[in-house]
JSON list of C-alpha atoms in Angstrom, two decimals:
[
{"chain": "A", "resi": 135, "resn": "MET", "atom": "CA", "xyz": [-106.17, -43.17, 36.15]},
{"chain": "A", "resi": 136, "resn": "LYS", "atom": "CA", "xyz": [-109.48, -42.55, 37.87]},
{"chain": "A", "resi": 137, "resn": "ARG", "atom": "CA", "xyz": [-111.12, -42.50, 34.42]},
{"chain": "A", "resi": 138, "resn": "ILE", "atom": "CA", "xyz": [-109.68, -45.97, 33.67]},
{"chain": "A", "resi": 139, "resn": "MET", "atom": "CA", "xyz": [-111.08, -47.31, 36.93]},
{"chain": "A", "resi": 140, "resn": "THR", "atom": "CA", "xyz": [-114.48, -45.77, 36.15]},
{"chain": "A", "resi": 141, "resn": "LEU", "atom": "CA", "xyz": [-114.45, -47.32, 32.67]},
{"chain": "A", "resi": 142, "resn": "ALA", "atom": "CA", "xyz": [-113.45, -50.70, 34.10]},
{"chain": "A", "resi": 143, "resn": "LEU", "atom": "CA", "xyz": [-116.26, -50.56, 36.64]},
{"chain": "A", "resi": 144, "resn": "THR", "atom": "CA", "xyz": [-118.75, -49.50, 33.96]},
{"chain": "A", "resi": 145, "resn": "ALA", "atom": "CA", "xyz": [-117.63, -52.39, 31.76]},
{"chain": "A", "resi": 146, "resn": "ALA", "atom": "CA", "xyz": [-118.02, -54.84, 34.64]},
{"chain": "A", "resi": 147, "resn": "LEU", "atom": "CA", "xyz": [-121.48, -53.57, 35.47]},
{"chain": "A", "resi": 148, "resn": "SER", "atom": "CA", "xyz": [-122.64, -53.73, 31.86]},
{"chain": "A", "resi": 149, "resn": "LEU", "atom": "CA", "xyz": [-121.85, -57.44, 31.59]},
{"chain": "A", "resi": 150, "resn": "PRO", "atom": "CA", "xyz": [-124.77, -59.85, 31.84]},
{"chain": "A", "resi": 151, "resn": "LEU", "atom": "CA", "xyz": [-125.57, -60.89, 35.41]},
{"chain": "A", "resi": 152, "resn": "SER", "atom": "CA", "xyz": [-124.47, -64.46, 34.73]},
{"chain": "A", "resi": 153, "resn": "VAL", "atom": "CA", "xyz": [-121.02, -63.21, 33.81]},
{"chain": "A", "resi": 154, "resn": "GLN", "atom": "CA", "xyz": [-120.68, -60.56, 36.51]},
{"chain": "A", "resi": 155, "resn": "ALA", "atom": "CA", "xyz": [-120.18, -62.90, 39.45]},
{"chain": "A", "resi": 156, "resn": "ASP", "atom": "CA", "xyz": [-117.08, -64.50, 38.01]},
{"chain": "A", "resi": 157, "resn": "GLU", "atom": "CA", "xyz": [-113.35, -64.16, 37.77]},
{"chain": "A", "resi": 158, "resn": "ILE", "atom": "CA", "xyz": [-113.53, -61.11, 35.52]},
{"chain": "A", "resi": 159, "resn": "SER", "atom": "CA", "xyz": [-115.72, -59.01, 37.77]},
{"chain": "A", "resi": 160, "resn": "ASP", "atom": "CA", "xyz": [-113.74, -60.15, 40.80]},
{"chain": "A", "resi": 161, "resn": "THR", "atom": "CA", "xyz": [-110.54, -59.08, 39.08]},
{"chain": "A", "resi": 162, "resn": "LEU", "atom": "CA", "xyz": [-111.99, -55.70, 38.12]},
{"chain": "A", "resi": 163, "resn": "GLN", "atom": "CA", "xyz": [-113.15, -55.20, 41.69]},
{"chain": "A", "resi": 164, "resn": "ALA", "atom": "CA", "xyz": [-109.66, -56.10, 42.94]},
{"chain": "A", "resi": 165, "resn": "ALA", "atom": "CA", "xyz": [-108.21, -53.50, 40.55]},
{"chain": "A", "resi": 166, "resn": "ILE", "atom": "CA", "xyz": [-110.54, -50.84, 41.94]},
{"chain": "A", "resi": 167, "resn": "GLU", "atom": "CA", "xyz": [-109.67, -51.79, 45.51]},
{"chain": "A", "resi": 168, "resn": "ALA", "atom": "CA", "xyz": [-105.95, -51.72, 44.74]},
{"chain": "A", "resi": 169, "resn": "TYR", "atom": "CA", "xyz": [-106.34, -48.32, 43.11]},
{"chain": "A", "resi": 170, "resn": "ASN", "atom": "CA", "xyz": [-108.25, -46.98, 46.12]},
{"chain": "A", "resi": 171, "resn": "GLU", "atom": "CA", "xyz": [-105.45, -48.27, 48.35]},
{"chain": "A", "resi": 172, "resn": "GLY", "atom": "CA", "xyz": [-102.85, -46.53, 46.19]},
{"chain": "A", "resi": 173, "resn": "ASP", "atom": "CA", "xyz": [-101.33, -49.75, 44.76]},
{"chain": "A", "resi": 174, "resn": "ILE", "atom": "CA", "xyz": [-101.25, -48.67, 41.13]},
{"chain": "A", "resi": 175, "resn": "THR", "atom": "CA", "xyz": [-98.96, -51.48, 40.00]},
{"chain": "A", "resi": 176, "resn": "TYR", "atom": "CA", "xyz": [-101.30, -54.18, 41.28]},
{"chain": "A", "resi": 177, "resn": "ALA", "atom": "CA", "xyz": [-104.33, -52.32, 39.90]},
{"chain": "A", "resi": 178, "resn": "LEU", "atom": "CA", "xyz": [-102.72, -52.33, 36.44]},
{"chain": "A", "resi": 179, "resn": "GLU", "atom": "CA", "xyz": [-101.87, -56.02, 36.71]},
{"chain": "A", "resi": 180, "resn": "GLU", "atom": "CA", "xyz": [-105.48, -56.80, 37.58]},
{"chain": "A", "resi": 181, "resn": "LEU", "atom": "CA", "xyz": [-106.76, -54.68, 34.69]},
{"chain": "A", "resi": 182, "resn": "ASP", "atom": "CA", "xyz": [-104.43, -56.49, 32.29]},
{"chain": "A", "resi": 183, "resn": "PHE", "atom": "CA", "xyz": [-105.62, -59.85, 33.61]},
{"chain": "A", "resi": 184, "resn": "ALA", "atom": "CA", "xyz": [-109.28, -58.85, 33.26]},
{"chain": "A", "resi": 185, "resn": "ARG", "atom": "CA", "xyz": [-108.61, -57.62, 29.72]},
{"chain": "A", "resi": 186, "resn": "GLN", "atom": "CA", "xyz": [-107.04, -60.97, 28.80]},
{"chain": "A", "resi": 187, "resn": "LYS", "atom": "CA", "xyz": [-110.07, -62.81, 30.15]},
{"chain": "A", "resi": 188, "resn": "LEU", "atom": "CA", "xyz": [-112.48, -60.50, 28.30]},
{"chain": "A", "resi": 189, "resn": "MET", "atom": "CA", "xyz": [-110.54, -60.98, 25.06]},
{"chain": "A", "resi": 190, "resn": "ALA", "atom": "CA", "xyz": [-110.75, -64.75, 25.54]},
{"chain": "A", "resi": 191, "resn": "LEU", "atom": "CA", "xyz": [-114.55, -64.48, 25.90]},
{"chain": "A", "resi": 192, "resn": "ARG", "atom": "CA", "xyz": [-114.70, -62.38, 22.76]},
{"chain": "A", "resi": 193, "resn": "THR", "atom": "CA", "xyz": [-112.57, -64.90, 20.86]},
{"chain": "A", "resi": 194, "resn": "GLU", "atom": "CA", "xyz": [-114.83, -67.76, 21.98]},
{"chain": "A", "resi": 195, "resn": "ALA", "atom": "CA", "xyz": [-117.83, -65.83, 20.71]},
{"chain": "A", "resi": 196, "resn": "PHE", "atom": "CA", "xyz": [-116.04, -65.21, 17.39]},
{"chain": "A", "resi": 197, "resn": "GLN", "atom": "CA", "xyz": [-115.27, -68.92, 17.02]},
{"chain": "A", "resi": 198, "resn": "GLN", "atom": "CA", "xyz": [-119.00, -69.63, 17.14]},
{"chain": "A", "resi": 199, "resn": "PHE", "atom": "CA", "xyz": [-119.20, -68.19, 13.62]},
{"chain": "A", "resi": 200, "resn": "LEU", "atom": "CA", "xyz": [-117.24, -71.13, 12.23]},
{"chain": "A", "resi": 201, "resn": "PRO", "atom": "CA", "xyz": [-119.95, -73.15, 10.48]},
{"chain": "A", "resi": 202, "resn": "PRO", "atom": "CA", "xyz": [-120.66, -76.73, 11.50]},
{"chain": "A", "resi": 203, "resn": "ALA", "atom": "CA", "xyz": [-119.30, -79.51, 9.33]},
{"chain": "A", "resi": 204, "resn": "PRO", "atom": "CA", "xyz": [-121.47, -80.64, 6.42]},
{"chain": "A", "resi": 205, "resn": "ASP", "atom": "CA", "xyz": [-123.42, -83.84, 7.06]},
{"chain": "A", "resi": 206, "resn": "GLY", "atom": "CA", "xyz": [-121.01, -86.74, 7.56]},
{"chain": "A", "resi": 207, "resn": "TRP", "atom": "CA", "xyz": [-117.92, -84.50, 7.55]},
{"chain": "A", "resi": 208, "resn": "THR", "atom": "CA", "xyz": [-115.72, -83.75, 10.56]},
{"chain": "A", "resi": 209, "resn": "ARG", "atom": "CA", "xyz": [-114.60, -80.36, 11.82]},
{"chain": "A", "resi": 210, "resn": "ASP", "atom": "CA", "xyz": [-111.43, -79.71, 13.80]},
{"chain": "A", "resi": 211, "resn": "VAL", "atom": "CA", "xyz": [-111.27, -76.25, 15.38]},
{"chain": "A", "resi": 212, "resn": "GLU", "atom": "CA", "xyz": [-107.79, -74.74, 15.75]},
{"chain": "A", "resi": 213, "resn": "THR", "atom": "CA", "xyz": [-107.38, -73.52, 19.32]},
{"chain": "A", "resi": 214, "resn": "GLU", "atom": "CA", "xyz": [-103.97, -71.86, 19.13]},
{"chain": "A", "resi": 215, "resn": "MET", "atom": "CA", "xyz": [-104.65, -69.22, 16.48]},
{"chain": "A", "resi": 216, "resn": "GLN", "atom": "CA", "xyz": [-104.67, -66.29, 18.92]},
{"chain": "A", "resi": 217, "resn": "ALA", "atom": "CA", "xyz": [-101.01, -66.74, 19.82]},
{"chain": "A", "resi": 218, "resn": "GLY", "atom": "CA", "xyz": [-100.02, -66.36, 16.16]},
{"chain": "A", "resi": 219, "resn": "LEU", "atom": "CA", "xyz": [-102.18, -63.28, 15.72]},
{"chain": "A", "resi": 220, "resn": "ALA", "atom": "CA", "xyz": [-100.48, -61.56, 18.64]},
{"chain": "A", "resi": 221, "resn": "MET", "atom": "CA", "xyz": [-97.28, -61.60, 16.59]},
{"chain": "A", "resi": 222, "resn": "MET", "atom": "CA", "xyz": [-99.11, -60.24, 13.52]},
{"chain": "A", "resi": 223, "resn": "GLY", "atom": "CA", "xyz": [-100.55, -57.10, 15.06]},
{"chain": "A", "resi": 224, "resn": "GLY", "atom": "CA", "xyz": [-103.31, -58.50, 17.24]},
{"chain": "A", "resi": 225, "resn": "GLY", "atom": "CA", "xyz": [-106.96, -58.86, 16.50]},
{"chain": "A", "resi": 226, "resn": "MET", "atom": "CA", "xyz": [-108.79, -62.11, 16.81]},
{"chain": "A", "resi": 227, "resn": "GLY", "atom": "CA", "xyz": [-109.14, -65.19, 14.73]},
{"chain": "A", "resi": 228, "resn": "ALA", "atom": "CA", "xyz": [-110.84, -68.52, 14.33]},
{"chain": "A", "resi": 229, "resn": "SER", "atom": "CA", "xyz": [-109.91, -71.45, 12.14]},
{"chain": "A", "resi": 230, "resn": "ALA", "atom": "CA", "xyz": [-111.17, -74.95, 11.45]},
{"chain": "A", "resi": 231, "resn": "GLY", "atom": "CA", "xyz": [-110.45, -77.81, 9.10]},
{"chain": "A", "resi": 232, "resn": "TYR", "atom": "CA", "xyz": [-113.25, -79.80, 7.48]},
{"chain": "A", "resi": 233, "resn": "ARG", "atom": "CA", "xyz": [-112.77, -83.36, 6.16]},
{"chain": "A", "resi": 234, "resn": "ALA", "atom": "CA", "xyz": [-115.08, -85.59, 4.11]},
{"chain": "A", "resi": 235, "resn": "PRO", "atom": "CA", "xyz": [-115.94, -88.98, 5.68]},
{"chain": "A", "resi": 236, "resn": "ASP", "atom": "CA", "xyz": [-113.74, -90.88, 3.23]},
{"chain": "A", "resi": 237, "resn": "GLY", "atom": "CA", "xyz": [-110.92, -88.33, 3.52]},
{"chain": "A", "resi": 238, "resn": "SER", "atom": "CA", "xyz": [-111.09, -87.53, -0.20]},
{"chain": "A", "resi": 239, "resn": "GLN", "atom": "CA", "xyz": [-111.94, -83.85, 0.31]},
{"chain": "A", "resi": 240, "resn": "TYR", "atom": "CA", "xyz": [-110.70, -81.25, 2.75]},
{"chain": "A", "resi": 241, "resn": "TYR", "atom": "CA", "xyz": [-110.98, -77.50, 3.20]},
{"chain": "A", "resi": 242, "resn": "SER", "atom": "CA", "xyz": [-110.13, -75.02, 5.92]},
{"chain": "A", "resi": 243, "resn": "ILE", "atom": "CA", "xyz": [-111.86, -71.84, 6.99]},
{"chain": "A", "resi": 244, "resn": "THR", "atom": "CA", "xyz": [-109.90, -69.03, 8.60]},
{"chain": "A", "resi": 245, "resn": "MET", "atom": "CA", "xyz": [-111.52, -65.86, 9.93]},
{"chain": "A", "resi": 246, "resn": "MET", "atom": "CA", "xyz": [-109.51, -62.88, 11.16]},
{"chain": "A", "resi": 247, "resn": "ALA", "atom": "CA", "xyz": [-110.90, -59.65, 12.56]},
{"chain": "A", "resi": 248, "resn": "ASP", "atom": "CA", "xyz": [-109.36, -56.33, 13.47]},
{"chain": "A", "resi": 249, "resn": "ASN", "atom": "CA", "xyz": [-105.92, -57.39, 12.28]},
{"chain": "A", "resi": 250, "resn": "ALA", "atom": "CA", "xyz": [-103.47, -55.38, 10.17]},
{"chain": "A", "resi": 251, "resn": "MET", "atom": "CA", "xyz": [-103.49, -58.14, 7.57]},
{"chain": "A", "resi": 252, "resn": "ASP", "atom": "CA", "xyz": [-107.23, -57.67, 7.06]},
{"chain": "A", "resi": 253, "resn": "ALA", "atom": "CA", "xyz": [-106.70, -54.25, 5.51]},
{"chain": "A", "resi": 254, "resn": "SER", "atom": "CA", "xyz": [-104.09, -55.39, 3.00]},
{"chain": "A", "resi": 255, "resn": "MET", "atom": "CA", "xyz": [-105.96, -58.56, 2.05]},
{"chain": "A", "resi": 256, "resn": "GLY", "atom": "CA", "xyz": [-109.20, -56.59, 1.97]},
{"chain": "A", "resi": 257, "resn": "ALA", "atom": "CA", "xyz": [-107.79, -54.34, -0.72]},
{"chain": "A", "resi": 258, "resn": "MET", "atom": "CA", "xyz": [-107.01, -57.45, -2.75]},
{"chain": "A", "resi": 259, "resn": "VAL", "atom": "CA", "xyz": [-110.57, -58.77, -2.32]},
{"chain": "A", "resi": 260, "resn": "ALA", "atom": "CA", "xyz": [-112.04, -55.38, -3.22]},
{"chain": "A", "resi": 261, "resn": "ASN", "atom": "CA", "xyz": [-109.98, -55.26, -6.43]},
{"chain": "A", "resi": 262, "resn": "ALA", "atom": "CA", "xyz": [-110.16, -58.97, -7.21]},
{"chain": "A", "resi": 263, "resn": "ALA", "atom": "CA", "xyz": [-111.38, -58.58, -10.80]},
{"chain": "A", "resi": 264, "resn": "ALA", "atom": "CA", "xyz": [-108.63, -56.07, -11.60]},
{"chain": "A", "resi": 265, "resn": "MET", "atom": "CA", "xyz": [-106.10, -58.57, -10.24]},
{"chain": "A", "resi": 266, "resn": "GLY", "atom": "CA", "xyz": [-107.38, -61.35, -12.50]},
{"chain": "A", "resi": 267, "resn": "MET", "atom": "CA", "xyz": [-109.36, -63.18, -9.84]},
{"chain": "A", "resi": 268, "resn": "LYS", "atom": "CA", "xyz": [-112.84, -64.54, -10.38]},
{"chain": "A", "resi": 269, "resn": "VAL", "atom": "CA", "xyz": [-115.54, -62.73, -8.42]},
{"chain": "A", "resi": 270, "resn": "GLU", "atom": "CA", "xyz": [-118.72, -64.47, -7.25]},
{"chain": "A", "resi": 271, "resn": "ARG", "atom": "CA", "xyz": [-121.52, -63.58, -4.87]},
{"chain": "A", "resi": 272, "resn": "VAL", "atom": "CA", "xyz": [-122.77, -65.64, -1.97]},
{"chain": "A", "resi": 273, "resn": "GLY", "atom": "CA", "xyz": [-125.99, -63.91, -1.04]},
{"chain": "A", "resi": 274, "resn": "ARG", "atom": "CA", "xyz": [-125.00, -60.26, -0.94]},
{"chain": "A", "resi": 275, "resn": "GLN", "atom": "CA", "xyz": [-121.37, -61.02, -0.07]},
{"chain": "A", "resi": 276, "resn": "ARG", "atom": "CA", "xyz": [-118.64, -60.53, -2.68]},
{"chain": "A", "resi": 277, "resn": "VAL", "atom": "CA", "xyz": [-116.24, -63.48, -2.85]},
{"chain": "A", "resi": 278, "resn": "ALA", "atom": "CA", "xyz": [-112.88, -63.53, -4.67]},
{"chain": "A", "resi": 279, "resn": "ILE", "atom": "CA", "xyz": [-111.72, -66.92, -5.97]},
{"chain": "A", "resi": 280, "resn": "ASN", "atom": "CA", "xyz": [-108.18, -67.75, -7.05]},
{"chain": "A", "resi": 281, "resn": "ASP", "atom": "CA", "xyz": [-106.05, -70.91, -7.07]},
{"chain": "A", "resi": 282, "resn": "GLY", "atom": "CA", "xyz": [-108.10, -73.07, -4.70]},
{"chain": "A", "resi": 283, "resn": "GLN", "atom": "CA", "xyz": [-108.88, -70.19, -2.35]},
{"chain": "A", "resi": 284, "resn": "ALA", "atom": "CA", "xyz": [-112.01, -68.11, -1.74]},
{"chain": "A", "resi": 285, "resn": "MET", "atom": "CA", "xyz": [-111.86, -64.85, 0.21]},
{"chain": "A", "resi": 286, "resn": "ALA", "atom": "CA", "xyz": [-114.51, -62.48, 1.51]},
{"chain": "A", "resi": 287, "resn": "LEU", "atom": "CA", "xyz": [-114.21, -59.27, 3.50]},
{"chain": "A", "resi": 288, "resn": "VAL", "atom": "CA", "xyz": [-117.10, -58.57, 5.88]},
{"chain": "A", "resi": 289, "resn": "ASN", "atom": "CA", "xyz": [-117.68, -55.01, 7.05]},
{"chain": "A", "resi": 290, "resn": "ASN", "atom": "CA", "xyz": [-114.15, -54.05, 6.00]},
{"chain": "A", "resi": 291, "resn": "ARG", "atom": "CA", "xyz": [-112.78, -55.72, 9.15]},
{"chain": "A", "resi": 292, "resn": "ILE", "atom": "CA", "xyz": [-113.34, -59.49, 9.03]},
{"chain": "A", "resi": 293, "resn": "LEU", "atom": "CA", "xyz": [-111.42, -61.49, 6.46]},
{"chain": "A", "resi": 294, "resn": "ILE", "atom": "CA", "xyz": [-112.69, -64.98, 5.66]},
{"chain": "A", "resi": 295, "resn": "THR", "atom": "CA", "xyz": [-110.45, -67.34, 3.72]},
{"chain": "A", "resi": 296, "resn": "ILE", "atom": "CA", "xyz": [-111.48, -70.82, 2.61]},
{"chain": "A", "resi": 297, "resn": "GLU", "atom": "CA", "xyz": [-108.78, -73.02, 1.09]},
{"chain": "A", "resi": 298, "resn": "GLY", "atom": "CA", "xyz": [-108.75, -76.47, -0.47]},
{"chain": "A", "resi": 299, "resn": "GLY", "atom": "CA", "xyz": [-111.14, -78.20, -2.80]},
{"chain": "A", "resi": 300, "resn": "ASP", "atom": "CA", "xyz": [-112.57, -77.07, -6.09]},
{"chain": "A", "resi": 301, "resn": "GLU", "atom": "CA", "xyz": [-114.51, -73.87, -6.72]},
{"chain": "A", "resi": 302, "resn": "ALA", "atom": "CA", "xyz": [-117.90, -75.51, -6.11]},
{"chain": "A", "resi": 303, "resn": "LEU", "atom": "CA", "xyz": [-116.78, -76.81, -2.71]},
{"chain": "A", "resi": 304, "resn": "LEU", "atom": "CA", "xyz": [-115.30, -73.42, -1.76]},
{"chain": "A", "resi": 305, "resn": "LEU", "atom": "CA", "xyz": [-118.54, -71.62, -2.63]},
{"chain": "A", "resi": 306, "resn": "GLN", "atom": "CA", "xyz": [-120.61, -74.25, -0.81]},
{"chain": "A", "resi": 307, "resn": "ALA", "atom": "CA", "xyz": [-118.44, -73.76, 2.27]},
{"chain": "A", "resi": 308, "resn": "MET", "atom": "CA", "xyz": [-118.76, -69.98, 1.94]},
{"chain": "A", "resi": 309, "resn": "GLU", "atom": "CA", "xyz": [-122.57, -70.38, 1.93]},
{"chain": "A", "resi": 310, "resn": "GLY", "atom": "CA", "xyz": [-122.30, -71.79, 5.47]},
{"chain": "A", "resi": 311, "resn": "ILE", "atom": "CA", "xyz": [-120.91, -68.50, 6.81]},
{"chain": "A", "resi": 312, "resn": "ASP", "atom": "CA", "xyz": [-123.29, -66.24, 8.76]},
{"chain": "A", "resi": 313, "resn": "PHE", "atom": "CA", "xyz": [-122.32, -62.97, 7.05]},
{"chain": "A", "resi": 314, "resn": "ASP", "atom": "CA", "xyz": [-125.08, -60.98, 8.75]},
{"chain": "A", "resi": 315, "resn": "GLY", "atom": "CA", "xyz": [-124.02, -62.16, 12.19]},
{"chain": "A", "resi": 316, "resn": "LEU", "atom": "CA", "xyz": [-120.37, -61.44, 11.45]},
{"chain": "A", "resi": 317, "resn": "SER", "atom": "CA", "xyz": [-121.26, -58.02, 10.12]},
{"chain": "A", "resi": 318, "resn": "ASN", "atom": "CA", "xyz": [-122.78, -57.13, 13.50]},
{"chain": "A", "resi": 319, "resn": "PHE", "atom": "CA", "xyz": [-120.12, -58.87, 15.61]},
{"chain": "A", "resi": 320, "resn": "GLY", "atom": "CA", "xyz": [-118.48, -56.49, 18.05]},
{"chain": "A", "resi": 321, "resn": "ASN", "atom": "CA", "xyz": [-120.73, -53.55, 17.23]}
]
């Protein structure tokens, strides 16, 4: 248990200064104090709370990889995706819908990371040609296209799915993804 407290304190101290004097660091400090007082139950509750808050920060950072809407289009970011992922093995996700000004075109982008579904869908993307899917490249990223859907797997842990629209629109939307940034996310 002492190792967990040390790790929690190390994590708190390694956060940027602007983040340290906040609810998360206060909660971690309360966990350490509770542990030192022998109140293990409360210390665990505080650690769980701090973990939830840290995961929320990480999810917010992940959502920043959703590209902005094309000129004139609107983007609606889905804010409840995390609850659904909890039932599918965890991880994190981000999703947004994009609509043309006249409403004639629409597509959605979904990104999932560190989820059990990523591995199974990743195998499909990796073997797209063998499964009869069309394979394209966006920059250096391999993209599988099938039935109004484009999929890419970044770093074998982040699955990007774009649905709706024709192939040209899907590829154009895929070009808006920061693959390099996603590749380094969480490393």
